[in-house]
Amino acid sequence: MILIPVLGDQLSHGLASLAGGPEGKVVVMMEVAAEATYVRHHQRKIAFLFSAMRHFADELRAAGWTVDYVRLDDPANTGTFTGEVVRAAARHGATRVRVVEPGEWRVAGLIEGWTIAAGVAVEVLPDDRFLCSINDFAEWAGARKRLVMEEFYREMRKRTGLLMQAGKPVGARWNFDADNRKVPPRGLNYPAPPAFAADDITREVLDLVGKRFGGHFGTLADFGFAVTRRDALAALYHFIAYALPRFGDYQDAIVEGQPFVYHAVLSPYLNSGLLTAREVVDAAAAAFDAGEAPLNAVEGFVRQIIGWREYVRGIYWWAGPDYKDSNALAATRDLPDFYWTGETDLRCLAQSVGEVRAHAYNHHIQRLMVLGNFAMLIGVEPAQVEEWYLVVYADAYEWVELPNVHGMSQFADGGLLGSKPYAGGGAYINRMSDHCGRCRYDVRQRTGPDACPFNALYWDFLARNRAKLGGNHRLLRMYDSWDRFSPERQAETRASAAAFLATLPGAARYWAVAE
Ligand code: FAD
Ligand code: DLZ
């Protein structure tokens, strides 16, 4: 008998380990405390995964599979993947374990130990839900001196044939990003993603999570995630019909009271396996072919999925388990406690934290240019920032979280993933959001107690890190500007940053705040 563990982010009927049908096989699915607490995930994320796992197990059973489902509250539950695989292998007399490669180095290490722990051969299959395999990425990366996402993306366009015509990009351009930075006019009718009513399974899970993990960050109120493939498909088609046409135009916009703007809000479904990358980009391309969505929107969306998503996954496995250990900017500050409480006068930060507490979601520009930018400017230790991102987002798994945070957002890898730090001052946030007019700080003031702190912090960050960043050709213009500041203005800017930094709350970890 072959035992097939299906992990919480492997909820796909086309999973490689399920090929060949149920004959002679038992699927084991495990709710284990270790996965819910290796970081203390947002309550909503745990509830989403447990409910999606329970529904998926029922779907597999309906398709003829024998599924051994271990619930969190089973008194015999050992609390770990390894403990449960060992127990299940013994229960079913397994002669072999077959599992699809996991999404984290941490879990890959656990799986390596299963052969000895369970006393059976373990076969690990490639995760072919991704469009670029780990090996193909390594080959692509190994042949280059410098890694550039845009080059990878073009390869992926050619390889998949998406938005291609006779070997050339549709619209005669590969990338329409320049058309995707519009400021939304007031009064747009934003399409909220669909919310799905809780059924008995979800209600039971919400109760369990509230009792067991009620001290974790976030709230379970108004839980409306899709927890089945059918509902995830409904969310996909809702996005294609109502949000995709304007996704491109307003991709970078931050609008108060509109946490989703025109974003897809599909990442929890993609990353858990309820949706596949291929079907999502095919649906977007079909909308373009049918004249239902413009090219700048569809190309932008396709680039996020077959470009960025595949690229960060490739980097994660290619860079190795030590990738997270670098700290190129030698940042050591503790994460301020308002990342957990939202209690700060900086309106953009307070709003982003409030939204992630409620929805386990922020869109990309909030993650990058508000929360990540601020943490980098003040010099927070990368590991603390990474832990926060892994906790708070429903879509966070290390393969996707780490490159985005460590590389793209904190520049802690020294430029492996991105060619320059994503740093910005108040002017950027003011241009892309409507927060600043309602903030207690004045974005037009450069220094002083009432000035937007991002302004002085931005220049202080550049000045502080000159030895490490001064030679970066993409920052030369900014260092030129800094050098044209008078010595008095430079001193005033740095003093203003120092005064603000001195007001930051010290170390406060979320368990101290949340409980
Ligand atoms: P949309 O903006 O509508 O984009 C569509 C899809 O493209 C997303 O669902 C996602 O699958 C993919 N995508 C877009 N950008 C990226 C990217 N940079 N990396 C990988 N996939 C991308 N995404 C996660 O899935 N998990 C994370 O833990 C995560 N952490 C992030 C941390 C930081 C600091 C930053 C800057 C980005 C992070 N992202 C992460 C990427 C991106 O912000 C989210 O994928 C996106 O916000 C999800 O919302 P959406 O489905 O509405 O995406
Ligand atoms: C995130 C998560 C949580 C909270 N709980 C479980 C669980 O109880 N059982 C499970 O199979 N998976 C869970 N996951 C997702 C895993 O952490 C994920 O499968 C691994 O990190 C590998 O990517």
mmCIF file of C-alpha atoms in Angstrom, residues 190-455:
data_model
loop_
_atom_site.group_PDB
_atom_site.id
_atom_site.type_symbol
_atom_site.label_atom_id
_atom_site.label_comp_id
_atom_site.label_asym_id
_atom_site.label_seq_id
_atom_site.Cartn_x
_atom_site.Cartn_y
_atom_site.Cartn_z
ATOM 1 C CA TYR A 190 -14.720 49.110 -6.598
ATOM 2 C CA PRO A 191 -15.646 45.450 -6.971
ATOM 3 C CA ALA A 192 -15.209 43.704 -3.602
ATOM 4 C CA PRO A 193 -14.191 40.070 -3.952
ATOM 5 C CA PRO A 194 -17.070 37.663 -3.345
ATOM 6 C CA ALA A 195 -17.612 36.458 0.233
ATOM 7 C CA PHE A 196 -18.816 32.898 0.713
ATOM 8 C CA ALA A 197 -21.216 31.855 3.480
ATOM 9 C CA ALA A 198 -19.815 29.454 6.072
ATOM 10 C CA ASP A 199 -21.230 25.906 5.917
ATOM 11 C CA ASP A 200 -21.204 23.391 8.792
ATOM 12 C CA ILE A 201 -17.580 22.392 8.158
ATOM 13 C CA THR A 202 -16.371 25.999 8.177
ATOM 14 C CA ARG A 203 -18.420 26.847 11.274
ATOM 15 C CA GLU A 204 -16.866 23.911 13.130
ATOM 16 C CA VAL A 205 -13.386 25.006 12.072
ATOM 17 C CA LEU A 206 -14.008 28.631 13.061
ATOM 18 C CA ASP A 207 -15.050 27.407 16.495
ATOM 19 C CA LEU A 208 -11.921 25.221 16.802
ATOM 20 C CA VAL A 209 -9.562 27.969 15.650
ATOM 21 C CA GLY A 210 -11.165 30.543 17.934
ATOM 22 C CA LYS A 211 -10.670 28.224 20.896
ATOM 23 C CA ARG A 212 -7.170 26.959 20.086
ATOM 24 C CA PHE A 213 -5.625 29.982 18.360
ATOM 25 C CA GLY A 214 -7.715 32.897 19.611
ATOM 26 C CA GLY A 215 -4.544 34.563 20.940
ATOM 27 C CA HIS A 216 -3.026 34.737 17.467
ATOM 28 C CA PHE A 217 -3.026 37.961 15.445
ATOM 29 C CA GLY A 218 -6.165 38.846 13.485
ATOM 30 C CA THR A 219 -9.877 38.268 13.636
ATOM 31 C CA LEU A 220 -12.238 35.583 12.376
ATOM 32 C CA ALA A 221 -15.199 37.956 12.089
ATOM 33 C CA ASP A 222 -17.007 37.923 8.720
ATOM 34 C CA PHE A 223 -14.920 35.020 7.456
ATOM 35 C CA GLY A 224 -15.772 34.733 3.756
ATOM 36 C CA PHE A 225 -12.924 32.880 2.055
ATOM 37 C CA ALA A 226 -13.696 30.320 -0.605
ATOM 38 C CA VAL A 227 -12.825 26.929 0.901
ATOM 39 C CA THR A 228 -13.721 24.700 -2.042
ATOM 40 C CA ARG A 229 -12.467 24.561 -5.588
ATOM 41 C CA ARG A 230 -15.943 25.429 -6.844
ATOM 42 C CA ASP A 231 -16.042 28.655 -4.818
ATOM 43 C CA ALA A 232 -12.429 29.500 -5.670
ATOM 44 C CA LEU A 233 -13.381 29.218 -9.352
ATOM 45 C CA ALA A 234 -16.316 31.544 -8.663
ATOM 46 C CA ALA A 235 -13.836 34.026 -7.132
ATOM 47 C CA LEU A 236 -11.632 33.713 -10.229
ATOM 48 C CA TYR A 237 -14.506 34.407 -12.630
ATOM 49 C CA HIS A 238 -15.697 37.292 -10.469
ATOM 50 C CA PHE A 239 -12.222 38.831 -10.726
ATOM 51 C CA ILE A 240 -12.044 38.287 -14.491
ATOM 52 C CA ALA A 241 -15.457 39.871 -15.052
ATOM 53 C CA TYR A 242 -15.402 42.767 -12.599
ATOM 54 C CA ALA A 243 -11.842 43.670 -11.607
ATOM 55 C CA LEU A 244 -9.434 42.530 -14.320
ATOM 56 C CA PRO A 245 -10.464 45.205 -16.848
ATOM 57 C CA ARG A 246 -9.131 47.890 -14.468
ATOM 58 C CA PHE A 247 -6.457 45.812 -12.709
ATOM 59 C CA GLY A 248 -3.728 47.329 -14.875
ATOM 60 C CA ASP A 249 -4.708 50.965 -14.590
ATOM 61 C CA TYR A 250 -4.863 51.061 -10.808
ATOM 62 C CA GLN A 251 -2.422 48.319 -9.870
ATOM 63 C CA ASP A 252 -0.333 50.629 -7.686
ATOM 64 C CA ALA A 253 -3.156 52.642 -6.108
ATOM 65 C CA ILE A 254 -3.904 52.637 -2.383
ATOM 66 C CA VAL A 255 -7.438 53.779 -1.584
ATOM 67 C CA GLU A 256 -8.678 54.282 1.951
ATOM 68 C CA GLY A 257 -11.566 51.942 2.809
ATOM 69 C CA GLN A 258 -10.905 49.879 -0.360
ATOM 70 C CA PRO A 259 -8.434 47.182 0.686
ATOM 71 C CA PHE A 260 -8.758 45.253 -2.581
ATOM 72 C CA VAL A 261 -9.032 48.021 -5.227
ATOM 73 C CA TYR A 262 -8.957 46.009 -8.505
ATOM 74 C CA HIS A 263 -6.668 43.260 -7.290
ATOM 75 C CA ALA A 264 -7.433 39.579 -7.790
ATOM 76 C CA VAL A 265 -7.361 38.458 -4.134
ATOM 77 C CA LEU A 266 -6.652 34.985 -5.498
ATOM 78 C CA SER A 267 -3.276 34.300 -3.871
ATOM 79 C CA PRO A 268 -4.641 32.188 -0.961
ATOM 80 C CA TYR A 269 -6.410 29.971 -3.516
ATOM 81 C CA LEU A 270 -3.406 29.739 -5.837
ATOM 82 C CA ASN A 271 -0.966 29.015 -3.032
ATOM 83 C CA SER A 272 -3.119 26.353 -1.364
ATOM 84 C CA GLY A 273 -3.815 24.654 -4.693
ATOM 85 C CA LEU A 274 -7.541 25.347 -5.025
ATOM 86 C CA LEU A 275 -6.665 27.159 -8.253
ATOM 87 C CA THR A 276 -3.759 26.519 -10.600
ATOM 88 C CA ALA A 277 -1.538 29.169 -12.124
ATOM 89 C CA ARG A 278 -2.220 27.899 -15.627
ATOM 90 C CA GLU A 279 -6.007 28.078 -15.413
ATOM 91 C CA VAL A 280 -5.863 31.559 -13.908
ATOM 92 C CA VAL A 281 -3.675 33.040 -16.663
ATOM 93 C CA ASP A 282 -5.646 31.163 -19.335
ATOM 94 C CA ALA A 283 -8.846 32.748 -18.003
ATOM 95 C CA ALA A 284 -7.266 36.213 -18.187
ATOM 96 C CA ALA A 285 -5.932 35.599 -21.713
ATOM 97 C CA ALA A 286 -9.380 34.374 -22.787
ATOM 98 C CA ALA A 287 -10.902 37.619 -21.478
ATOM 99 C CA PHE A 288 -8.435 39.556 -23.649
ATOM 100 C CA ASP A 289 -9.202 37.412 -26.708
ATOM 101 C CA ALA A 290 -12.926 38.020 -26.152
ATOM 102 C CA GLY A 291 -12.355 41.784 -25.947
ATOM 103 C CA GLU A 292 -13.479 41.850 -22.307
ATOM 104 C CA ALA A 293 -10.236 43.159 -20.786
ATOM 105 C CA PRO A 294 -7.534 45.431 -22.237
ATOM 106 C CA LEU A 295 -3.993 44.323 -22.939
ATOM 107 C CA ASN A 296 -2.337 46.466 -20.238
ATOM 108 C CA ALA A 297 -4.502 44.744 -17.598
ATOM 109 C CA VAL A 298 -4.117 41.211 -18.900
ATOM 110 C CA GLU A 299 -0.393 41.503 -19.581
ATOM 111 C CA GLY A 300 0.134 43.003 -16.108
ATOM 112 C CA PHE A 301 -1.775 40.166 -14.484
ATOM 113 C CA VAL A 302 -0.082 37.440 -16.533
ATOM 114 C CA ARG A 303 3.318 38.964 -15.645
ATOM 115 C CA GLN A 304 2.525 38.729 -11.924
ATOM 116 C CA ILE A 305 1.744 35.027 -12.230
ATOM 117 C CA ILE A 306 4.083 33.536 -14.842
ATOM 118 C CA GLY A 307 6.723 36.177 -14.132
ATOM 119 C CA TRP A 308 6.955 37.211 -10.493
ATOM 120 C CA ARG A 309 5.283 34.213 -8.873
ATOM 121 C CA GLU A 310 7.373 31.658 -10.740
ATOM 122 C CA TYR A 311 10.494 33.794 -10.426
ATOM 123 C CA VAL A 312 10.381 34.159 -6.627
ATOM 124 C CA ARG A 313 9.707 30.435 -6.268
ATOM 125 C CA GLY A 314 12.712 29.699 -8.493
ATOM 126 C CA ILE A 315 14.919 32.053 -6.477
ATOM 127 C CA TYR A 316 13.783 30.503 -3.185
ATOM 128 C CA TRP A 317 14.904 26.991 -4.125
ATOM 129 C CA TRP A 318 17.901 28.097 -6.187
ATOM 130 C CA ALA A 319 19.331 30.369 -3.455
ATOM 131 C CA GLY A 320 19.175 27.588 -0.866
ATOM 132 C CA PRO A 321 18.206 27.353 2.799
ATOM 133 C CA ASP A 322 20.855 29.937 3.778
ATOM 134 C CA TYR A 323 19.248 32.659 1.652
ATOM 135 C CA LYS A 324 17.417 33.985 4.703
ATOM 136 C CA ASP A 325 20.634 34.417 6.722
ATOM 137 C CA SER A 326 22.060 37.400 4.823
ATOM 138 C CA ASN A 327 21.601 40.892 6.214
ATOM 139 C CA ALA A 328 23.202 43.092 3.566
ATOM 140 C CA LEU A 329 22.241 46.378 5.214
ATOM 141 C CA ALA A 330 23.189 45.148 8.708
ATOM 142 C CA ALA A 331 19.726 46.078 10.012
ATOM 143 C CA THR A 332 19.174 45.277 13.689
ATOM 144 C CA ARG A 333 16.230 47.315 14.974
ATOM 145 C CA ASP A 334 13.241 45.549 16.545
ATOM 146 C CA LEU A 335 9.955 45.584 14.670
ATOM 147 C CA PRO A 336 7.818 48.322 16.256
ATOM 148 C CA ASP A 337 4.798 46.966 18.102
ATOM 149 C CA PHE A 338 2.400 48.969 15.940
ATOM 150 C CA TYR A 339 2.903 46.366 13.208
ATOM 151 C CA TRP A 340 0.700 44.260 15.500
ATOM 152 C CA THR A 341 -1.529 46.856 17.130
ATOM 153 C CA GLY A 342 -1.917 49.403 14.343
ATOM 154 C CA GLU A 343 -1.540 52.096 16.977
ATOM 155 C CA THR A 344 0.500 54.727 15.201
ATOM 156 C CA ASP A 345 -0.178 58.222 13.899
ATOM 157 C CA LEU A 346 1.271 57.229 10.541
ATOM 158 C CA ARG A 347 -2.038 56.784 8.783
ATOM 159 C CA CYS A 348 -0.779 54.646 5.904
ATOM 160 C CA LEU A 349 0.726 52.158 8.361
ATOM 161 C CA ALA A 350 -2.256 52.167 10.732
ATOM 162 C CA GLN A 351 -4.689 51.569 7.851
ATOM 163 C CA SER A 352 -2.597 48.754 6.362
ATOM 164 C CA VAL A 353 -2.289 46.994 9.726
ATOM 165 C CA GLY A 354 -6.044 47.419 10.368
ATOM 166 C CA GLU A 355 -6.820 45.892 6.971
ATOM 167 C CA VAL A 356 -4.491 42.936 7.391
ATOM 168 C CA ARG A 357 -5.876 42.242 10.846
ATOM 169 C CA ALA A 358 -9.389 42.128 9.384
ATOM 170 C CA HIS A 359 -8.710 40.345 6.080
ATOM 171 C CA ALA A 360 -5.276 38.641 6.331
ATOM 172 C CA TYR A 361 -4.646 40.621 3.131
ATOM 173 C CA ASN A 362 -2.926 43.747 1.889
ATOM 174 C CA HIS A 363 -2.304 44.390 -1.750
ATOM 175 C CA HIS A 364 1.156 44.500 -3.236
ATOM 176 C CA ILE A 365 1.902 48.216 -2.933
ATOM 177 C CA GLN A 366 0.859 48.301 0.721
ATOM 178 C CA ARG A 367 3.154 45.327 1.387
ATOM 179 C CA LEU A 368 6.037 46.830 -0.575
ATOM 180 C CA MET A 369 5.879 50.601 -0.346
ATOM 181 C CA VAL A 370 4.157 51.152 3.011
ATOM 182 C CA LEU A 371 4.896 48.291 5.423
ATOM 183 C CA GLY A 372 8.095 46.959 3.851
ATOM 184 C CA ASN A 373 9.480 50.350 2.885
ATOM 185 C CA PHE A 374 9.007 51.707 6.410
ATOM 186 C CA ALA A 375 10.659 48.655 8.024
ATOM 187 C CA MET A 376 13.635 48.974 5.678
ATOM 188 C CA LEU A 377 13.977 52.734 6.155
ATOM 189 C CA ILE A 378 14.098 52.392 9.936
ATOM 190 C CA GLY A 379 16.438 49.373 9.698
ATOM 191 C CA VAL A 380 14.437 46.493 11.192
ATOM 192 C CA GLU A 381 16.251 43.163 11.453
ATOM 193 C CA PRO A 382 15.143 41.197 8.344
ATOM 194 C CA ALA A 383 14.236 38.023 10.284
ATOM 195 C CA GLN A 384 11.698 39.968 12.357
ATOM 196 C CA VAL A 385 10.133 41.494 9.249
ATOM 197 C CA GLU A 386 9.980 38.069 7.605
ATOM 198 C CA GLU A 387 8.275 36.502 10.580
ATOM 199 C CA TRP A 388 5.656 39.248 10.556
ATOM 200 C CA TYR A 389 4.864 38.713 6.870
ATOM 201 C CA LEU A 390 4.665 34.939 7.333
ATOM 202 C CA VAL A 391 2.207 35.388 10.184
ATOM 203 C CA VAL A 392 -0.193 37.984 8.877
ATOM 204 C CA TYR A 393 -1.034 37.024 5.278
ATOM 205 C CA ALA A 394 -3.368 34.191 4.300
ATOM 206 C CA ASP A 395 -1.217 33.602 1.208
ATOM 207 C CA ALA A 396 2.140 33.418 3.046
ATOM 208 C CA TYR A 397 4.334 30.340 2.626
ATOM 209 C CA GLU A 398 8.062 30.679 2.850
ATOM 210 C CA TRP A 399 8.743 29.959 -0.855
ATOM 211 C CA VAL A 400 6.869 33.119 -1.813
ATOM 212 C CA GLU A 401 7.125 35.221 1.349
ATOM 213 C CA LEU A 402 10.886 35.037 1.804
ATOM 214 C CA PRO A 403 12.129 36.273 -1.600
ATOM 215 C CA ASN A 404 9.510 39.012 -1.565
ATOM 216 C CA VAL A 405 10.429 40.214 1.913
ATOM 217 C CA HIS A 406 14.109 39.383 2.267
ATOM 218 C CA GLY A 407 14.973 40.249 -1.323
ATOM 219 C CA MET A 408 12.459 42.593 -2.902
ATOM 220 C CA SER A 409 11.314 44.518 0.137
ATOM 221 C CA GLN A 410 14.247 44.613 2.576
ATOM 222 C CA PHE A 411 17.198 44.332 0.129
ATOM 223 C CA ALA A 412 18.721 41.985 2.714
ATOM 224 C CA ASP A 413 20.106 39.772 -0.084
ATOM 225 C CA GLY A 414 22.205 42.691 -1.344
ATOM 226 C CA GLY A 415 20.482 42.776 -4.739
ATOM 227 C CA LEU A 416 20.101 39.152 -5.814
ATOM 228 C CA LEU A 417 16.377 39.552 -6.426
ATOM 229 C CA GLY A 418 16.020 43.254 -7.174
ATOM 230 C CA SER A 419 18.550 45.680 -8.566
ATOM 231 C CA LYS A 420 17.815 48.447 -6.039
ATOM 232 C CA PRO A 421 16.019 48.839 -2.723
ATOM 233 C CA TYR A 422 12.326 49.710 -2.982
ATOM 234 C CA ALA A 423 12.695 52.834 -0.856
ATOM 235 C CA GLY A 424 10.373 55.804 -1.090
ATOM 236 C CA GLY A 425 9.556 58.961 0.817
ATOM 237 C CA GLY A 426 6.202 60.530 1.656
ATOM 238 C CA ALA A 427 5.802 61.953 -1.854
ATOM 239 C CA TYR A 428 5.466 58.447 -3.315
ATOM 240 C CA ILE A 429 2.830 57.442 -0.772
ATOM 241 C CA ASN A 430 0.998 60.708 -1.320
ATOM 242 C CA ARG A 431 0.993 60.209 -5.083
ATOM 243 C CA MET A 432 -0.298 56.644 -4.916
ATOM 244 C CA SER A 433 -2.707 56.903 -1.953
ATOM 245 C CA ASP A 434 -5.310 59.159 -0.377
ATOM 246 C CA HIS A 435 -3.966 58.661 3.174
ATOM 247 C CA CYS A 436 -1.747 61.701 3.516
ATOM 248 C CA GLY A 437 -4.514 64.318 3.507
ATOM 249 C CA ARG A 438 -6.008 62.589 6.572
ATOM 250 C CA CYS A 439 -2.736 61.948 8.380
ATOM 251 C CA ARG A 440 -1.601 63.834 11.477
ATOM 252 C CA TYR A 441 1.775 64.316 9.744
ATOM 253 C CA ASP A 442 2.283 66.792 6.915
ATOM 254 C CA VAL A 443 3.695 65.150 3.807
ATOM 255 C CA ARG A 444 4.871 68.511 2.415
ATOM 256 C CA GLN A 445 7.106 69.231 5.398
ATOM 257 C CA ARG A 446 10.550 67.715 5.080
ATOM 258 C CA THR A 447 11.755 67.834 8.673
ATOM 259 C CA GLY A 448 10.495 68.473 12.186
ATOM 260 C CA PRO A 449 7.990 66.825 14.505
ATOM 261 C CA ASP A 450 5.029 67.400 12.172
ATOM 262 C CA ALA A 451 6.739 66.360 8.948
ATOM 263 C CA CYS A 452 5.855 62.989 7.412
ATOM 264 C CA PRO A 453 8.529 60.723 8.928
ATOM 265 C CA PHE A 454 9.016 58.912 5.606
ATOM 266 C CA ASN A 455 10.635 62.090 4.215
#
